PDB file of C-alpha atoms in Angstrom:
ATOM      1  CA  UNK A 263       6.184 -38.865 -12.072  1.00  0.00           C
ATOM      2  CA  UNK A 264       9.958 -39.168 -11.854  1.00  0.00           C
ATOM      3  CA  UNK A 265      11.991 -36.991  -9.527  1.00  0.00           C
ATOM      4  CA  UNK A 266      13.444 -35.080 -12.453  1.00  0.00           C
ATOM      5  CA  UNK A 267      10.005 -34.295 -13.904  1.00  0.00           C
ATOM      6  CA  UNK A 268       8.708 -33.345 -10.474  1.00  0.00           C
ATOM      7  CA  UNK A 269      11.567 -30.885 -10.012  1.00  0.00           C
ATOM      8  CA  UNK A 270      10.890 -29.425 -13.461  1.00  0.00           C
ATOM      9  CA  UNK A 271       7.199 -28.930 -12.596  1.00  0.00           C
ATOM     10  CA  UNK A 272       8.129 -27.373  -9.259  1.00  0.00           C
ATOM     11  CA  UNK A 273      10.527 -25.011 -11.022  1.00  0.00           C
ATOM     12  CA  UNK A 274       7.800 -23.853 -13.429  1.00  0.00           C
ATOM     13  CA  UNK A 275       5.331 -23.362 -10.587  1.00  0.00           C
ATOM     14  CA  UNK A 276       7.839 -21.312  -8.613  1.00  0.00           C
ATOM     15  CA  UNK A 277       8.504 -19.132 -11.653  1.00  0.00           C
ATOM     16  CA  UNK A 278       4.771 -18.552 -12.138  1.00  0.00           C
ATOM     17  CA  UNK A 279       4.348 -17.682  -8.468  1.00  0.00           C
ATOM     18  CA  UNK A 280       7.216 -15.183  -8.715  1.00  0.00           C
ATOM     19  CA  UNK A 281       5.589 -13.520 -11.746  1.00  0.00           C
ATOM     20  CA  UNK A 282       2.274 -13.328  -9.932  1.00  0.00           C
ATOM     21  CA  UNK A 283       3.896 -11.730  -6.880  1.00  0.00           C
ATOM     22  CA  UNK A 284       5.440  -9.041  -9.062  1.00  0.00           C
ATOM     23  CA  UNK A 285       2.129  -8.436 -10.827  1.00  0.00           C
ATOM     24  CA  UNK A 286       0.225  -8.092  -7.546  1.00  0.00           C
ATOM     25  CA  UNK A 287       2.911  -5.822  -6.104  1.00  0.00           C
ATOM     26  CA  UNK A 288       2.687  -3.523  -9.144  1.00  0.00           C
ATOM     27  CA  UNK A 289      -1.122  -3.481  -8.971  1.00  0.00           C
ATOM     28  CA  UNK A 290      -1.024  -2.483  -5.310  1.00  0.00           C
ATOM     29  CA  UNK A 291       1.561   0.219  -5.999  1.00  0.00           C
ATOM     30  CA  UNK A 292      -0.491   1.652  -8.870  1.00  0.00           C
ATOM     31  CA  UNK A 293      -3.616   1.625  -6.746  1.00  0.00           C
ATOM     32  CA  UNK A 294      -1.820   3.568  -3.994  1.00  0.00           C
ATOM     33  CA  UNK A 295      -0.584   6.137  -6.499  1.00  0.00           C
ATOM     34  CA  UNK A 296      -4.138   6.737  -7.752  1.00  0.00           C
ATOM     35  CA  UNK A 297      -5.393   6.879  -4.165  1.00  0.00           C
ATOM     36  CA  UNK A 298      -2.853   9.521  -3.126  1.00  0.00           C
ATOM     37  CA  UNK A 299      -3.333  11.548  -6.292  1.00  0.00           C
ATOM     38  CA  UNK A 300      -7.114  11.782  -6.007  1.00  0.00           C
ATOM     39  CA  UNK A 301      -7.059  12.319  -2.231  1.00  0.00           C
ATOM     40  CA  UNK A 302      -4.658  15.238  -2.663  1.00  0.00           C
ATOM     41  CA  UNK A 303      -7.057  16.865  -5.155  1.00  0.00           C
ATOM     42  CA  UNK A 304     -10.183  16.219  -3.094  1.00  0.00           C
ATOM     43  CA  UNK A 305      -8.965  18.145  -0.043  1.00  0.00           C
ATOM     44  CA  UNK A 306      -8.517  21.356  -2.070  1.00  0.00           C
ATOM     45  CA  UNK A 307     -11.502  23.471  -1.135  1.00  0.00           C
ATOM     46  CA  UNK A 308     -12.951  20.873   1.209  1.00  0.00           C
ATOM     47  CA  UNK A 309     -14.312  22.015   4.579  1.00  0.00           C
ATOM     48  CA  UNK A 310     -12.886  20.379   7.675  1.00  0.00           C
ATOM     49  CA  UNK A 311     -14.985  18.639  10.294  1.00  0.00           C
ATOM     50  CA  UNK A 312     -14.416  17.258  13.768  1.00  0.00           C
ATOM     51  CA  UNK A 313     -14.908  13.569  14.430  1.00  0.00           C
ATOM     52  CA  UNK A 314     -15.074  12.661  18.123  1.00  0.00           C
ATOM     53  CA  UNK A 315     -13.733   9.167  18.686  1.00  0.00           C
ATOM     54  CA  UNK A 316     -13.642   6.726  21.602  1.00  0.00           C
ATOM     55  CA  UNK A 317     -15.044   6.809  25.087  1.00  0.00           C
ATOM     56  CA  UNK A 318     -12.945   9.875  25.948  1.00  0.00           C
ATOM     57  CA  UNK A 319     -14.155  11.664  22.796  1.00  0.00           C
ATOM     58  CA  UNK A 320     -10.823  12.450  21.174  1.00  0.00           C
ATOM     59  CA  UNK A 321     -11.177  15.019  18.402  1.00  0.00           C
ATOM     60  CA  UNK A 322      -9.930  14.350  14.849  1.00  0.00           C
ATOM     61  CA  UNK A 323     -10.052  17.250  12.386  1.00  0.00           C
ATOM     62  CA  UNK A 324     -10.453  15.773   8.890  1.00  0.00           C
ATOM     63  CA  UNK A 325     -11.412  17.026   5.416  1.00  0.00           C
ATOM     64  CA  UNK A 326     -15.098  16.287   4.961  1.00  0.00           C
ATOM     65  CA  UNK A 327     -14.940  15.482   1.242  1.00  0.00           C
ATOM     66  CA  UNK A 328     -12.186  12.967   1.881  1.00  0.00           C
ATOM     67  CA  UNK A 329     -14.405  11.186   4.394  1.00  0.00           C
ATOM     68  CA  UNK A 330     -17.330  11.051   1.978  1.00  0.00           C
ATOM     69  CA  UNK A 331     -15.050   9.857  -0.823  1.00  0.00           C
ATOM     70  CA  UNK A 332     -13.630   6.874   1.043  1.00  0.00           C
ATOM     71  CA  UNK A 333     -16.443   5.934   3.436  1.00  0.00           C
ATOM     72  CA  UNK A 334     -20.021   4.998   2.641  1.00  0.00           C
ATOM     73  CA  UNK A 335     -20.898   5.655   6.290  1.00  0.00           C
ATOM     74  CA  UNK A 336     -19.696   9.262   6.196  1.00  0.00           C
ATOM     75  CA  UNK A 337     -21.083   9.803   2.714  1.00  0.00           C
ATOM     76  CA  UNK A 338     -24.516   8.884   4.027  1.00  0.00           C
ATOM     77  CA  UNK A 339     -24.147  10.970   7.199  1.00  0.00           C
ATOM     78  CA  UNK A 340     -23.166  14.117   5.340  1.00  0.00           C
ATOM     79  CA  UNK A 341     -25.741  13.635   2.570  1.00  0.00           C
ATOM     80  CA  UNK A 342     -28.417  13.749   5.279  1.00  0.00           C
ATOM     81  CA  UNK A 343     -26.876  16.733   7.061  1.00  0.00           C
ATOM     82  CA  UNK A 344     -24.094  18.599   5.262  1.00  0.00           C
ATOM     83  CA  UNK A 345     -23.514  20.705   8.387  1.00  0.00           C
ATOM     84  CA  UNK A 346     -23.223  17.764  10.805  1.00  0.00           C
ATOM     85  CA  UNK A 347     -20.684  19.558  12.991  1.00  0.00           C
ATOM     86  CA  UNK A 348     -20.036  16.932  15.634  1.00  0.00           C
ATOM     87  CA  UNK A 349     -20.016  13.280  14.664  1.00  0.00           C
ATOM     88  CA  UNK A 350     -19.425  11.012  17.638  1.00  0.00           C
ATOM     89  CA  UNK A 351     -18.007   7.497  17.302  1.00  0.00           C
ATOM     90  CA  UNK A 352     -17.636   6.300  20.906  1.00  0.00           C
ATOM     91  CA  UNK A 353     -17.368   2.642  19.836  1.00  0.00           C
ATOM     92  CA  UNK A 354     -14.306   3.278  17.624  1.00  0.00           C
ATOM     93  CA  UNK A 355     -10.791   2.968  19.021  1.00  0.00           C
ATOM     94  CA  UNK A 356      -8.748   6.185  18.527  1.00  0.00           C
ATOM     95  CA  UNK A 357      -5.697   4.142  17.420  1.00  0.00           C
ATOM     96  CA  UNK A 358      -7.698   2.456  14.719  1.00  0.00           C
ATOM     97  CA  UNK A 359      -9.266   5.706  13.520  1.00  0.00           C
ATOM     98  CA  UNK A 360      -5.757   7.165  13.373  1.00  0.00           C
ATOM     99  CA  UNK A 361      -4.834   4.375  10.962  1.00  0.00           C
ATOM    100  CA  UNK A 362      -7.931   5.052   8.890  1.00  0.00           C
ATOM    101  CA  UNK A 363      -7.167   8.778   8.658  1.00  0.00           C
ATOM    102  CA  UNK A 364      -3.571   8.043   7.671  1.00  0.00           C
ATOM    103  CA  UNK A 365      -4.774   5.658   4.972  1.00  0.00           C
ATOM    104  CA  UNK A 366      -7.280   8.187   3.585  1.00  0.00           C
ATOM    105  CA  UNK A 367      -4.603  10.836   3.104  1.00  0.00           C
ATOM    106  CA  UNK A 368      -1.593   8.710   2.158  1.00  0.00           C
ATOM    107  CA  UNK A 369      -2.846   5.258   1.158  1.00  0.00           C
ATOM    108  CA  UNK A 370      -0.905   3.547   3.975  1.00  0.00           C
ATOM    109  CA  UNK A 371      -1.191   2.926   7.702  1.00  0.00           C
ATOM    110  CA  UNK A 372       1.004   4.882  10.072  1.00  0.00           C
ATOM    111  CA  UNK A 373       4.462   3.331  10.348  1.00  0.00           C
ATOM    112  CA  UNK A 374       4.803   3.652  14.098  1.00  0.00           C
ATOM    113  CA  UNK A 375       4.707   1.434  17.169  1.00  0.00           C
ATOM    114  CA  UNK A 376       2.416   3.965  18.861  1.00  0.00           C
ATOM    115  CA  UNK A 377      -0.651   2.679  17.008  1.00  0.00           C
ATOM    116  CA  UNK A 378       0.334  -0.999  17.124  1.00  0.00           C
ATOM    117  CA  UNK A 379      -1.580  -3.617  19.076  1.00  0.00           C
ATOM    118  CA  UNK A 380      -1.892  -7.400  18.983  1.00  0.00           C
ATOM    119  CA  UNK A 381      -5.277  -7.108  17.272  1.00  0.00           C
ATOM    120  CA  UNK A 382      -4.599  -4.068  15.052  1.00  0.00           C
ATOM    121  CA  UNK A 383      -5.132  -5.935  11.775  1.00  0.00           C
ATOM    122  CA  UNK A 384      -8.515  -7.441  12.557  1.00  0.00           C
ATOM    123  CA  UNK A 385      -9.702  -4.309  14.386  1.00  0.00           C
ATOM    124  CA  UNK A 386      -8.764  -2.147  11.395  1.00  0.00           C
ATOM    125  CA  UNK A 387     -10.546  -4.543   9.050  1.00  0.00           C
ATOM    126  CA  UNK A 388     -13.655  -4.432  11.249  1.00  0.00           C
ATOM    127  CA  UNK A 389     -13.503  -0.618  11.307  1.00  0.00           C
ATOM    128  CA  UNK A 390     -13.437  -0.635   7.507  1.00  0.00           C
ATOM    129  CA  UNK A 391     -16.559  -2.776   7.530  1.00  0.00           C
ATOM    130  CA  UNK A 392     -18.315  -0.404   9.947  1.00  0.00           C
ATOM    131  CA  UNK A 393     -17.320   2.681   7.933  1.00  0.00           C
ATOM    132  CA  UNK A 394     -18.239   0.957   4.649  1.00  0.00           C
ATOM    133  CA  UNK A 395     -14.732   1.495   3.308  1.00  0.00           C
ATOM    134  CA  UNK A 396     -13.974  -1.607   1.189  1.00  0.00           C
ATOM    135  CA  UNK A 397     -10.656  -0.268  -0.123  1.00  0.00           C
ATOM    136  CA  UNK A 398      -9.463   0.148   3.465  1.00  0.00           C
ATOM    137  CA  UNK A 399     -10.545  -3.416   4.245  1.00  0.00           C
ATOM    138  CA  UNK A 400      -8.577  -4.743   1.275  1.00  0.00           C
ATOM    139  CA  UNK A 401      -5.552  -2.709   2.301  1.00  0.00           C
ATOM    140  CA  UNK A 402      -5.778  -4.300   5.752  1.00  0.00           C
ATOM    141  CA  UNK A 403      -6.101  -7.769   4.214  1.00  0.00           C
ATOM    142  CA  UNK A 404      -2.940  -7.215   2.176  1.00  0.00           C
ATOM    143  CA  UNK A 405      -0.942  -5.316   4.781  1.00  0.00           C
ATOM    144  CA  UNK A 406      -2.049  -6.950   8.029  1.00  0.00           C
ATOM    145  CA  UNK A 407      -3.405 -10.423   7.284  1.00  0.00           C
ATOM    146  CA  UNK A 408      -1.476 -11.705   4.268  1.00  0.00           C
ATOM    147  CA  UNK A 409       1.749  -9.803   4.880  1.00  0.00           C
ATOM    148  CA  UNK A 410       1.848 -10.710   8.578  1.00  0.00           C
ATOM    149  CA  UNK A 411       1.452 -14.398   7.764  1.00  0.00           C
ATOM    150  CA  UNK A 412       4.278 -14.274   5.216  1.00  0.00           C
ATOM    151  CA  UNK A 413       6.566 -12.794   7.839  1.00  0.00           C
ATOM    152  CA  UNK A 414       8.641 -15.687   9.200  1.00  0.00           C
ATOM    153  CA  UNK A 415       8.444 -14.292  12.720  1.00  0.00           C
ATOM    154  CA  UNK A 416       4.673 -14.716  12.666  1.00  0.00           C
ATOM    155  CA  UNK A 417       4.501 -17.709  10.349  1.00  0.00           C
ATOM    156  CA  UNK A 418       2.627 -19.933  12.761  1.00  0.00           C
ATOM    157  CA  UNK A 419      -0.936 -19.308  13.851  1.00  0.00           C
ATOM    158  CA  UNK A 420      -1.468 -18.168  17.432  1.00  0.00           C
ATOM    159  CA  UNK A 421      -4.485 -18.984  19.594  1.00  0.00           C
ATOM    160  CA  UNK A 422      -5.015 -15.363  20.628  1.00  0.00           C
ATOM    161  CA  UNK A 423      -4.778 -13.942  17.096  1.00  0.00           C
ATOM    162  CA  UNK A 424      -7.189 -16.484  15.607  1.00  0.00           C
ATOM    163  CA  UNK A 425      -9.698 -15.966  18.395  1.00  0.00           C
ATOM    164  CA  UNK A 426      -9.470 -12.167  18.131  1.00  0.00           C
ATOM    165  CA  UNK A 427     -10.397 -12.270  14.431  1.00  0.00           C
ATOM    166  CA  UNK A 428     -13.626 -14.073  15.286  1.00  0.00           C
ATOM    167  CA  UNK A 429     -14.373 -11.601  18.056  1.00  0.00           C
ATOM    168  CA  UNK A 430     -13.805  -8.540  15.851  1.00  0.00           C
ATOM    169  CA  UNK A 431     -15.381  -9.558  12.538  1.00  0.00           C
ATOM    170  CA  UNK A 432     -18.847 -10.528  11.403  1.00  0.00           C
ATOM    171  CA  UNK A 433     -20.120 -13.858  10.119  1.00  0.00           C
ATOM    172  CA  UNK A 434     -19.411 -14.798   6.498  1.00  0.00           C
ATOM    173  CA  UNK A 435     -16.734 -12.088   6.188  1.00  0.00           C
ATOM    174  CA  UNK A 436     -13.643 -12.698   4.065  1.00  0.00           C
ATOM    175  CA  UNK A 437     -11.553 -12.003   7.169  1.00  0.00           C
ATOM    176  CA  UNK A 438     -13.108 -15.085   8.745  1.00  0.00           C
ATOM    177  CA  UNK A 439     -12.735 -17.030   5.505  1.00  0.00           C
ATOM    178  CA  UNK A 440      -9.011 -16.263   5.462  1.00  0.00           C
ATOM    179  CA  UNK A 441      -8.721 -17.324   9.098  1.00  0.00           C
ATOM    180  CA  UNK A 442     -10.660 -20.532   8.498  1.00  0.00           C
ATOM    181  CA  UNK A 443      -8.477 -21.420   5.518  1.00  0.00           C
ATOM    182  CA  UNK A 444      -5.385 -20.651   7.589  1.00  0.00           C
ATOM    183  CA  UNK A 445      -6.517 -23.036  10.299  1.00  0.00           C
ATOM    184  CA  UNK A 446      -7.369 -25.819   7.863  1.00  0.00           C
ATOM    185  CA  UNK A 447      -4.117 -25.315   5.964  1.00  0.00           C
ATOM    186  CA  UNK A 448      -1.718 -25.235   8.934  1.00  0.00           C
ATOM    187  CA  UNK A 449      -3.889 -27.508  11.093  1.00  0.00           C
ATOM    188  CA  UNK A 450      -2.243 -26.907  14.474  1.00  0.00           C
ATOM    189  CA  UNK A 451      -4.316 -29.579  16.248  1.00  0.00           C
ATOM    190  CA  UNK A 452      -2.983 -32.324  13.995  1.00  0.00           C
ATOM    191  CA  UNK A 453       0.598 -31.115  14.359  1.00  0.00           C
ATOM    192  CA  UNK A 454       0.511 -31.013  18.154  1.00  0.00           C
ATOM    193  CA  UNK A 455       0.516 -33.943  20.514  1.00  0.00           C
ATOM    194  CA  UNK A 456      -2.967 -34.687  21.771  1.00  0.00           C
ATOM    195  CA  UNK A 457      -3.274 -33.751  25.429  1.00  0.00           C
ATOM    196  CA  UNK A 458      -0.282 -31.399  25.401  1.00  0.00           C
ATOM    197  CA  UNK A 459      -0.611 -27.899  26.844  1.00  0.00           C
ATOM    198  CA  UNK A 460      -0.704 -26.223  23.424  1.00  0.00           C
ATOM    199  CA  UNK A 461      -3.155 -28.817  22.066  1.00  0.00           C
ATOM    200  CA  UNK A 462      -5.428 -28.108  25.024  1.00  0.00           C
ATOM    201  CA  UNK A 463      -5.165 -24.352  24.387  1.00  0.00           C
ATOM    202  CA  UNK A 464      -6.318 -24.796  20.775  1.00  0.00           C
ATOM    203  CA  UNK A 465      -9.110 -27.160  21.780  1.00  0.00           C
ATOM    204  CA  UNK A 466     -10.365 -24.738  24.432  1.00  0.00           C
ATOM    205  CA  UNK A 467     -10.286 -21.853  21.958  1.00  0.00           C
ATOM    206  CA  UNK A 468     -12.384 -23.785  19.432  1.00  0.00           C
ATOM    207  CA  UNK A 469     -14.932 -24.455  22.159  1.00  0.00           C
ATOM    208  CA  UNK A 470     -15.044 -20.709  22.866  1.00  0.00           C
ATOM    209  CA  UNK A 471     -15.436 -19.991  19.136  1.00  0.00           C
ATOM    210  CA  UNK A 472     -18.146 -22.346  17.863  1.00  0.00           C
ATOM    211  CA  UNK A 473     -18.450 -20.275  14.681  1.00  0.00           C
ATOM    212  CA  UNK A 474     -14.814 -20.976  13.828  1.00  0.00           C
ATOM    213  CA  UNK A 475     -15.239 -24.644  14.552  1.00  0.00           C
ATOM    214  CA  UNK A 476     -18.303 -24.782  12.292  1.00  0.00           C
ATOM    215  CA  UNK A 477     -16.581 -22.780   9.548  1.00  0.00           C
ATOM    216  CA  UNK A 478     -13.623 -25.172   9.569  1.00  0.00           C
ATOM    217  CA  UNK A 479     -15.919 -28.161   9.262  1.00  0.00           C
ATOM    218  CA  UNK A 480     -18.054 -26.578   6.511  1.00  0.00           C
ATOM    219  CA  UNK A 481     -15.212 -25.134   4.442  1.00  0.00           C
ATOM    220  CA  UNK A 482     -14.592 -26.586   1.003  1.00  0.00           C
ATOM    221  CA  UNK A 483     -11.803 -29.114   1.399  1.00  0.00           C
ATOM    222  CA  UNK A 484      -8.691 -28.023  -0.416  1.00  0.00           C
ATOM    223  CA  UNK A 485      -5.326 -29.638  -1.021  1.00  0.00           C
ATOM    224  CA  UNK A 486      -2.979 -26.735  -0.419  1.00  0.00           C
ATOM    225  CA  UNK A 487      -0.121 -28.798  -1.844  1.00  0.00           C
ATOM    226  CA  UNK A 488       2.636 -26.740  -0.248  1.00  0.00           C
ATOM    227  CA  UNK A 489       0.896 -23.401  -0.784  1.00  0.00           C
ATOM    228  CA  UNK A 490      -0.718 -21.144   1.816  1.00  0.00           C
ATOM    229  CA  UNK A 491      -3.767 -18.863   1.988  1.00  0.00           C
ATOM    230  CA  UNK A 492      -1.521 -15.787   1.979  1.00  0.00           C
ATOM    231  CA  UNK A 493      -0.025 -16.710  -1.414  1.00  0.00           C
ATOM    232  CA  UNK A 494      -0.934 -14.412  -4.301  1.00  0.00           C
ATOM    233  CA  UNK A 495      -2.920 -17.008  -6.250  1.00  0.00           C
ATOM    234  CA  UNK A 496      -5.554 -16.979  -3.498  1.00  0.00           C
ATOM    235  CA  UNK A 497      -5.589 -13.208  -2.917  1.00  0.00           C
ATOM    236  CA  UNK A 498      -8.799 -12.478  -4.848  1.00  0.00           C
ATOM    237  CA  UNK A 499     -10.705 -14.886  -2.597  1.00  0.00           C
ATOM    238  CA  UNK A 500     -10.139 -12.561   0.361  1.00  0.00           C
ATOM    239  CA  UNK A 501     -10.860  -9.215  -1.289  1.00  0.00           C
ATOM    240  CA  UNK A 502     -14.151  -7.338  -0.923  1.00  0.00           C
ATOM    241  CA  UNK A 503     -15.668  -5.513  -3.884  1.00  0.00           C
ATOM    242  CA  UNK A 504     -14.420  -1.947  -4.169  1.00  0.00           C
ATOM    243  CA  UNK A 505     -15.785   1.105  -5.945  1.00  0.00           C
ATOM    244  CA  UNK A 506     -13.764   2.896  -8.626  1.00  0.00           C
ATOM    245  CA  UNK A 507     -12.211   5.886  -6.858  1.00  0.00           C
ATOM    246  CA  UNK A 508     -12.159   8.115  -9.935  1.00  0.00           C
ATOM    247  CA  UNK A 509     -15.811   7.453 -10.722  1.00  0.00           C
ATOM    248  CA  UNK A 510     -16.792   7.952  -7.094  1.00  0.00           C
ATOM    249  CA  UNK A 511     -15.104  11.362  -6.982  1.00  0.00           C
ATOM    250  CA  UNK A 512     -16.848  12.300 -10.234  1.00  0.00           C
ATOM    251  CA  UNK A 513     -20.230  11.438  -8.704  1.00  0.00           C
ATOM    252  CA  UNK A 514     -19.309  13.350  -5.560  1.00  0.00           C
ATOM    253  CA  UNK A 515     -18.350  16.465  -7.564  1.00  0.00           C
ATOM    254  CA  UNK A 516     -21.525  16.507  -9.652  1.00  0.00           C
ATOM    255  CA  UNK A 517     -23.698  15.846  -6.607  1.00  0.00           C
ATOM    256  CA  UNK A 518     -22.716  19.271  -5.284  1.00  0.00           C
ATOM    257  CA  UNK A 519     -22.508  21.446  -8.425  1.00  0.00           C
ATOM    258  CA  UNK A 520     -23.411  21.282 -12.083  1.00  0.00           C
ATOM    259  CA  UNK A 521     -20.783  20.939 -14.789  1.00  0.00           C
ATOM    260  CA  UNK A 522     -21.782  24.386 -16.053  1.00  0.00           C
ATOM    261  CA  UNK A 523     -21.112  25.996 -12.675  1.00  0.00           C
ATOM    262  CA  UNK A 524     -17.804  24.160 -12.293  1.00  0.00           C
ATOM    263  CA  UNK A 525     -16.747  25.294 -15.776  1.00  0.00           C
ATOM    264  CA  UNK A 526     -17.627  28.927 -15.006  1.00  0.00           C
ATOM    265  CA  UNK A 527     -15.716  28.871 -11.707  1.00  0.00           C
ATOM    266  CA  UNK A 528     -12.739  27.174 -13.345  1.00  0.00           C
ATOM    267  CA  UNK A 529     -12.608  29.988 -15.923  1.00  0.00           C
ATOM    268  CA  UNK A 530     -11.939  32.435 -13.073  1.00  0.00           C
ATOM    269  CA  UNK A 531      -8.926  30.383 -11.993  1.00  0.00           C
ATOM    270  CA  UNK A 532     -10.486  28.912  -8.832  1.00  0.00           C
ATOM    271  CA  UNK A 533      -8.202  25.920  -8.221  1.00  0.00           C
ATOM    272  CA  UNK A 534     -10.827  23.649  -6.694  1.00  0.00           C
ATOM    273  CA  UNK A 535     -12.946  23.971  -9.831  1.00  0.00           C
ATOM    274  CA  UNK A 536      -9.906  23.743 -12.125  1.00  0.00           C
ATOM    275  CA  UNK A 537      -8.948  20.416 -10.547  1.00  0.00           C
ATOM    276  CA  UNK A 538     -12.507  19.124 -10.579  1.00  0.00           C
ATOM    277  CA  UNK A 539     -13.053  20.097 -14.221  1.00  0.00           C
ATOM    278  CA  UNK A 540      -9.796  18.428 -15.209  1.00  0.00           C
ATOM    279  CA  UNK A 541     -10.957  15.232 -13.538  1.00  0.00           C
ATOM    280  CA  UNK A 542     -14.411  15.355 -15.130  1.00  0.00           C
ATOM    281  CA  UNK A 543     -12.904  15.815 -18.597  1.00  0.00           C
ATOM    282  CA  UNK A 544     -10.215  13.165 -18.158  1.00  0.00           C
ATOM    283  CA  UNK A 545      -9.870  10.455 -20.770  1.00  0.00           C
ATOM    284  CA  UNK A 546     -12.216   7.650 -19.821  1.00  0.00           C
TER     285      UNK A 546
END
């Protein structure tokens, strides 16, 4: 292929990548709008519960129906005992639960340094796995993993960040798949001089993380050809399957009351029932 043809191909590929970025950005924005809209409706008429988090048992007062909407863990807990007044999560970090609560209400993590940490992204993703909140996991993948890697200030892979992902997440998770692909794509060991201090740091880390070493060796070989795992064309490979939020709220509504009862209550002007009936009768 001549240089001119190569440049023409590169130009087309760049244009396609730009279109895909815009498409993904619009999809994420639309998803957040739906998230905020439904969450705002769910809290009307919802009881509030206390969730006690961390070793020091910090109390979070949260709308119960919002928890059951977004988390399979809480949905199961409250379906067993609707009046479960004190749920304790000593193994959960309060900073990470703060992010989860912010995401439930607003569709985003808190924009503050107070909740930041070097391992916030992977710890949030792991919390989403524990709480059975796939939408939260995907938000973390987009906002913490992919976005952080695109940021020029954090473009290169760090020993501590790679190792922390493998400490926080479970085997065969897409978080580990992303990390494995990142390692194979950027290949720090091949770019560093053998025997150098940094090369030794990477080698020692791989010895401490045999799962990562095995995953790198067993991964399907891919020619990244100037692309990276955080690029939009690979995004679907790192997403976990989500539930439809509108359908889930519908199931949650009808699990508590019949359509007949909701219709009768809505006729009296009760706003919780008015909102629920509107959702149930929405255009499919």
